Amino acid sequence: MLKTLKKLKILFSGKYQIKSSAPNFRFRPIMIQDIREAVAKLATSKSFGTDTISSYFLKLALPFLENSIAMLFNISLETSIFPMLWKISRVAPIYKEGDKSEKSNYRPISVLPVISRLFERLVYDQLYKHLNSNNLLAKEQSGFRTLHSTLTCLLKSTDDWYSSLDKGQLVGLVLMDLKKAFDTVDHNILCQKLEHYGLQGRELTWFKSYLSNRKQYCSINGAESELMDINIGVPQGSCLGPLLFLLYINDLPQAVKNSKVAMYADDTSISYRSDDIHKLQEAMNKDLTTIVEWLKCNRLSLNVAKTKAMVISRK
């Protein structure tokens, strides 16, 4: 435990974090026009949350509710309090395949209140603009970003590999898988990282309120479980959750000294090129050792069974 705490101090003293000179992030008041534009983009096909309000009816009633909604949202931003009722999610298990009696064959789908999703979208837009305009997101990250996709990540990686092969070099590649990465995010570490990227004062307090005291219950065929506390992870089914996760792992590439990193959310690969297979092996093992240290510092773990390594060559 003592070693872990020492490593965390090293982490937050800037050993891995991207050097940031960004200005402080400040909430701007949410305007009625912002709400109108966000509501117009809501998908009416999504299930309703614990408030039993559908996106369809919210769109119909918006002219009568928009002033009240704007007032509620701005009060939340000013007081740094995210309403408790908007933190409750309904979880529906969706069958994937295999034995229906095995719980691992179901995918949990979390549904939040529509008002909560609307509010998150407006906060997301402000935070993403701050991160993007100040170039705070790692260039290696292609997940959940505008004008980025799995395709851009794949094209960049394969282009690097082909370039190395054209020079007659070997390419070492490790494809890593993290265990339940979104569900194991440590809130204290996340908040310290948010502060590093310019969130302070009431903005940071608002995000602490947003993350804390969340609850969920399971609903199957009309039967509902008791409320359970969620004290870890980013909120599933939320708009802000994926962006917060990107910030949580944003400094991972800083831990890699030799290899090139490519990321799509939590799916991460490292590659290294060399004329000598032994040099390639040595360099990549050093980077993997550092990555494991980074994962421990951030309370994440590698799924060894699903992590694969390979060598690409002309032979």
Coordinates of C-alpha atoms in Angstrom, one line a residue:
M1 CA 0.0 0.0 0.0
L2 CA 2.8 2.4 0.9
K3 CA 4.5 1.7 -2.5
T4 CA 1.2 2.5 -4.3
L5 CA 0.9 5.8 -2.5
K6 CA 4.5 6.7 -3.4
K7 CA 3.8 5.9 -7.0
L8 CA 0.6 8.0 -7.0
K9 CA 2.6 11.0 -5.7
I10 CA 5.1 10.5 -8.5
L11 CA 2.3 10.3 -11.0
F12 CA 0.6 13.5 -9.8
S13 CA 3.9 15.4 -9.6
G14 CA 4.0 15.2 -13.4
K15 CA 6.0 12.1 -14.2
Y16 CA 3.5 10.9 -16.8
Q17 CA 1.0 13.7 -17.2
I18 CA 1.0 15.8 -20.4
K19 CA 2.5 19.2 -19.7
S20 CA -0.3 21.6 -19.5
S21 CA -0.3 25.4 -19.7
A22 CA -4.0 25.6 -20.4
P23 CA -6.1 28.4 -19.0
N24 CA -8.6 27.5 -16.3
F25 CA -11.9 26.0 -17.5
R26 CA -14.9 28.1 -16.7
F27 CA -18.6 27.2 -17.2
R28 CA -20.5 29.7 -19.3
P29 CA -24.2 30.2 -18.7
I30 CA -26.5 27.8 -20.6
M31 CA -28.8 29.7 -23.0
I32 CA -32.2 28.7 -24.2
Q33 CA -30.9 28.4 -27.7
D34 CA -28.3 25.9 -26.5
I35 CA -31.1 23.8 -25.0
R36 CA -33.2 23.9 -28.2
E37 CA -30.2 22.7 -30.3
A38 CA -29.3 19.9 -27.9
V39 CA -32.9 18.7 -27.6
A40 CA -33.2 18.6 -31.4
K41 CA -30.3 16.2 -31.5
L42 CA -31.8 13.8 -28.9
A43 CA -32.7 10.4 -30.3
T44 CA -36.4 9.6 -29.8
S45 CA -35.8 5.9 -30.1
K46 CA -33.9 5.6 -26.7
S47 CA -35.6 4.2 -23.7
F48 CA -36.7 6.5 -20.9
G49 CA -34.9 6.6 -17.6
T50 CA -36.0 6.7 -14.0
D51 CA -38.0 9.9 -14.6
T52 CA -40.2 8.0 -17.2
I53 CA -39.9 11.0 -19.5
S54 CA -39.2 10.2 -23.1
S55 CA -37.2 12.3 -25.5
Y56 CA -40.2 12.4 -27.8
F57 CA -42.4 14.1 -25.2
L58 CA -39.6 16.4 -24.1
K59 CA -39.4 17.7 -27.6
L60 CA -43.1 18.3 -27.8
A61 CA -43.2 20.1 -24.5
L62 CA -40.0 22.1 -24.9
P63 CA -41.6 25.5 -25.7
F64 CA -43.3 25.3 -22.3
L65 CA -40.3 24.0 -20.3
E66 CA -37.2 25.6 -21.8
N67 CA -37.1 28.5 -19.4
S68 CA -37.4 26.3 -16.4
I69 CA -34.9 23.8 -17.7
A70 CA -32.3 26.6 -18.4
M71 CA -32.9 27.9 -14.9
L72 CA -32.3 24.4 -13.3
F73 CA -29.2 23.8 -15.3
N74 CA -27.6 27.2 -14.5
I75 CA -28.4 26.9 -10.8
S76 CA -26.6 23.5 -10.8
L77 CA -23.5 25.1 -12.5
E78 CA -23.5 28.0 -10.1
T79 CA -24.0 26.0 -6.9
S80 CA -21.7 23.0 -8.1
I81 CA -24.5 20.6 -7.2
F82 CA -25.6 17.9 -9.6
P83 CA -29.2 16.8 -8.6
M84 CA -29.4 13.4 -6.9
L85 CA -32.4 12.3 -8.9
W86 CA -30.4 12.6 -12.1
K87 CA -27.7 10.3 -10.8
I88 CA -30.0 7.2 -10.7
S89 CA -29.7 4.8 -13.6
R90 CA -31.8 1.9 -14.7
V91 CA -29.8 -1.1 -15.9
A92 CA -31.3 -3.6 -18.3
P93 CA -29.4 -6.8 -19.1
I94 CA -29.4 -7.5 -22.9
Y95 CA -28.7 -11.1 -24.0
K96 CA -25.7 -11.5 -26.3
E97 CA -25.2 -15.2 -26.9
G98 CA -24.6 -18.6 -25.3
D99 CA -26.2 -20.1 -22.2
K100 CA -29.0 -17.8 -21.0
S101 CA -28.4 -18.8 -17.4
E102 CA -24.9 -17.4 -17.4
K103 CA -24.8 -13.8 -16.4
S104 CA -21.6 -13.1 -18.4
N105 CA -23.6 -13.7 -21.5
Y106 CA -25.6 -10.5 -20.9
R107 CA -24.6 -6.9 -21.6
P108 CA -25.7 -4.4 -19.0
I109 CA -27.3 -1.3 -20.7
S110 CA -27.5 1.7 -18.4
V111 CA -30.3 4.3 -19.0
L112 CA -30.2 7.7 -17.3
P113 CA -33.0 10.3 -17.1
V114 CA -33.4 12.3 -20.4
I115 CA -33.0 15.6 -18.6
S116 CA -29.7 14.3 -17.2
R117 CA -28.5 13.3 -20.6
L118 CA -29.5 16.7 -22.0
F119 CA -27.6 18.5 -19.3
E120 CA -24.5 16.3 -19.8
R121 CA -24.5 17.1 -23.5
L122 CA -24.4 20.8 -22.8
V123 CA -21.6 20.4 -20.3
Y124 CA -19.7 18.0 -22.6
D125 CA -19.8 20.6 -25.4
Q126 CA -18.1 23.2 -23.2
L127 CA -15.5 20.9 -21.8
Y128 CA -14.6 19.3 -25.1
K129 CA -14.2 22.8 -26.6
H130 CA -11.8 23.7 -23.8
L131 CA -9.8 20.5 -24.3
N132 CA -9.7 20.7 -28.1
S133 CA -8.9 24.4 -28.4
N134 CA -5.9 24.0 -26.0
N135 CA -4.7 20.7 -27.6
L136 CA -4.9 18.8 -24.3
L137 CA -6.1 15.5 -25.6
A138 CA -3.3 13.1 -26.6
K139 CA -2.7 12.9 -30.3
E140 CA -2.5 9.1 -30.0
Q141 CA -6.2 9.0 -29.0
S142 CA -8.8 8.4 -31.7
G143 CA -11.7 7.3 -29.5
F144 CA -14.8 9.5 -28.9
R145 CA -13.3 12.5 -30.8
T146 CA -14.7 14.6 -33.6
L147 CA -13.2 13.6 -37.0
H148 CA -11.6 10.6 -35.4
S149 CA -12.6 6.9 -35.6
T150 CA -11.4 3.3 -35.6
L151 CA -10.6 3.9 -39.3
T152 CA -8.2 6.8 -38.7
C153 CA -6.5 4.9 -35.9
L154 CA -6.1 1.8 -38.1
L155 CA -4.9 3.8 -41.1
K156 CA -2.2 5.6 -39.1
S157 CA -0.9 2.4 -37.6
T158 CA -0.8 0.4 -40.8
D159 CA 0.9 3.3 -42.6
D160 CA 3.7 3.2 -40.0
W161 CA 4.0 -0.6 -40.3
Y162 CA 4.2 -0.4 -44.1
S163 CA 6.8 2.3 -43.9
S164 CA 9.0 0.1 -41.7
L165 CA 8.6 -2.9 -43.9
D166 CA 9.6 -0.9 -46.9
K167 CA 12.9 -0.2 -45.1
G168 CA 13.4 -3.9 -44.4
Q169 CA 12.7 -3.6 -40.7
L170 CA 10.8 -5.8 -38.3
V171 CA 7.8 -4.4 -36.5
G172 CA 6.9 -5.6 -33.0
L173 CA 3.3 -5.1 -32.0
V174 CA 1.5 -5.6 -28.7
L175 CA -2.3 -5.3 -28.6
M176 CA -3.5 -4.6 -25.0
D177 CA -6.8 -5.1 -23.4
L178 CA -7.8 -3.5 -20.1
K179 CA -10.1 -5.2 -17.6
K180 CA -13.4 -3.3 -17.3
A181 CA -11.5 0.0 -17.7
F182 CA -14.6 2.3 -17.7
D183 CA -16.0 0.6 -14.6
T184 CA -12.8 0.8 -12.5
V185 CA -11.9 4.5 -12.8
D186 CA -10.9 5.9 -9.4
H187 CA -12.8 9.1 -8.7
N188 CA -10.1 10.7 -6.6
I189 CA -7.4 10.1 -9.3
L190 CA -9.8 11.4 -12.0
C191 CA -10.5 14.6 -10.1
Q192 CA -6.8 15.2 -9.6
K193 CA -6.3 14.8 -13.4
L194 CA -9.3 17.1 -14.1
E195 CA -7.5 19.8 -12.0
H196 CA -4.4 19.2 -14.0
Y197 CA -6.3 20.1 -17.2
G198 CA -7.6 23.4 -15.9
L199 CA -10.7 22.5 -13.8
Q200 CA -10.6 24.2 -10.5
G201 CA -13.0 25.9 -8.0
R202 CA -16.7 25.5 -8.6
E203 CA -16.1 23.6 -12.0
L204 CA -14.1 20.9 -10.3
T205 CA -16.6 20.8 -7.4
W206 CA -19.4 20.3 -9.9
F207 CA -17.7 17.3 -11.4
K208 CA -17.0 15.9 -8.0
S209 CA -20.8 16.2 -7.3
Y210 CA -21.5 14.7 -10.6
L211 CA -19.4 11.6 -9.9
S212 CA -20.3 11.1 -6.2
N213 CA -23.3 9.2 -4.7
R214 CA -24.5 7.7 -7.9
K215 CA -27.0 4.8 -7.7
Q216 CA -28.4 2.1 -10.0
Y217 CA -31.0 -0.6 -10.1
C218 CA -31.7 -3.5 -12.4
S219 CA -35.0 -3.9 -14.2
I220 CA -36.1 -7.2 -15.8
N221 CA -39.6 -7.9 -17.1
G222 CA -41.1 -5.3 -14.8
A223 CA -39.3 -6.6 -11.7
E224 CA -36.8 -4.1 -10.1
S225 CA -33.9 -4.7 -7.7
E226 CA -33.0 -2.4 -4.8
L227 CA -30.9 0.7 -5.3
M228 CA -27.1 0.0 -5.2
D229 CA -24.4 2.6 -4.7
I230 CA -21.8 3.2 -7.4
N231 CA -18.5 4.5 -6.0
I232 CA -16.2 3.8 -8.9
G233 CA -16.1 4.1 -12.6
V234 CA -17.4 6.7 -15.0
P235 CA -21.3 6.8 -15.4
Q236 CA -22.4 4.2 -18.0
G237 CA -24.9 5.4 -20.5
S238 CA -23.8 9.0 -20.0
C239 CA -22.5 11.5 -22.5
L240 CA -19.7 12.8 -20.2
G241 CA -18.5 9.3 -19.1
P242 CA -16.4 8.6 -22.3
L243 CA -14.8 12.0 -22.3
L244 CA -13.9 11.7 -18.6
F245 CA -12.4 8.3 -19.4
L246 CA -10.3 9.8 -22.1
L247 CA -8.9 12.3 -19.6
Y248 CA -8.2 9.5 -17.2
I249 CA -5.9 7.6 -19.6
N250 CA -4.7 10.7 -21.4
D251 CA -1.2 10.5 -19.9
L252 CA -0.7 6.8 -20.7
P253 CA 1.4 7.6 -23.9
Q254 CA 3.8 9.6 -21.7
A255 CA 4.8 6.4 -20.0
V256 CA 6.0 4.9 -23.2
K257 CA 9.6 5.9 -24.2
N258 CA 10.5 3.7 -27.1
S259 CA 7.4 2.5 -28.9
K260 CA 4.7 4.2 -30.8
V261 CA 1.2 4.3 -29.2
A262 CA -2.2 4.0 -30.9
M263 CA -5.4 4.3 -28.8
Y264 CA -9.1 4.0 -29.4
A265 CA -10.6 4.6 -26.0
D266 CA -9.2 1.8 -23.8
D267 CA -8.0 -0.3 -26.7
T268 CA -4.3 0.4 -26.8
S269 CA -1.5 -0.9 -29.0
I270 CA 2.3 -0.2 -28.9
S271 CA 4.6 -0.9 -31.8
Y272 CA 8.4 -0.7 -32.3
R273 CA 10.6 -1.2 -35.3
S274 CA 14.1 -2.4 -35.5
D275 CA 16.6 -4.4 -37.7
D276 CA 17.4 -6.6 -34.7
I277 CA 14.8 -8.9 -33.1
H278 CA 16.6 -8.8 -29.8
K279 CA 16.7 -5.0 -29.6
L280 CA 13.0 -5.0 -30.6
Q281 CA 12.2 -7.4 -27.7
E282 CA 14.3 -5.5 -25.2
A283 CA 12.7 -2.1 -26.0
M284 CA 9.2 -3.3 -26.0
N285 CA 9.6 -5.2 -22.7
K286 CA 10.9 -2.0 -21.1
D287 CA 7.8 -0.1 -22.3
L288 CA 5.5 -2.9 -21.1
T289 CA 7.1 -2.8 -17.7
T290 CA 6.5 1.0 -17.5
I291 CA 2.9 0.6 -18.8
V292 CA 2.1 -2.0 -16.0
E293 CA 3.5 0.5 -13.5
W294 CA 1.3 3.2 -14.9
L295 CA -1.8 0.9 -14.7
K296 CA -1.0 0.2 -11.1
C297 CA -0.7 3.9 -10.3
N298 CA -4.1 4.5 -11.9
R299 CA -5.8 1.4 -10.3
L300 CA -6.3 -0.2 -13.7
S301 CA -5.3 -3.8 -14.7
L302 CA -4.2 -5.5 -17.9
N303 CA -6.3 -8.4 -19.2
V304 CA -3.4 -10.7 -19.9
A305 CA -5.5 -13.4 -21.5
K306 CA -6.7 -11.0 -24.2
T307 CA -3.4 -9.2 -24.7
K308 CA -1.6 -10.4 -27.8
A309 CA 1.9 -9.8 -29.3
M310 CA 3.2 -10.4 -32.8
V311 CA 6.0 -9.6 -35.1
I312 CA 5.4 -8.2 -38.6
S313 CA 8.0 -8.8 -41.3
R314 CA 8.4 -9.5 -45.0
K315 CA 9.2 -13.2 -44.2

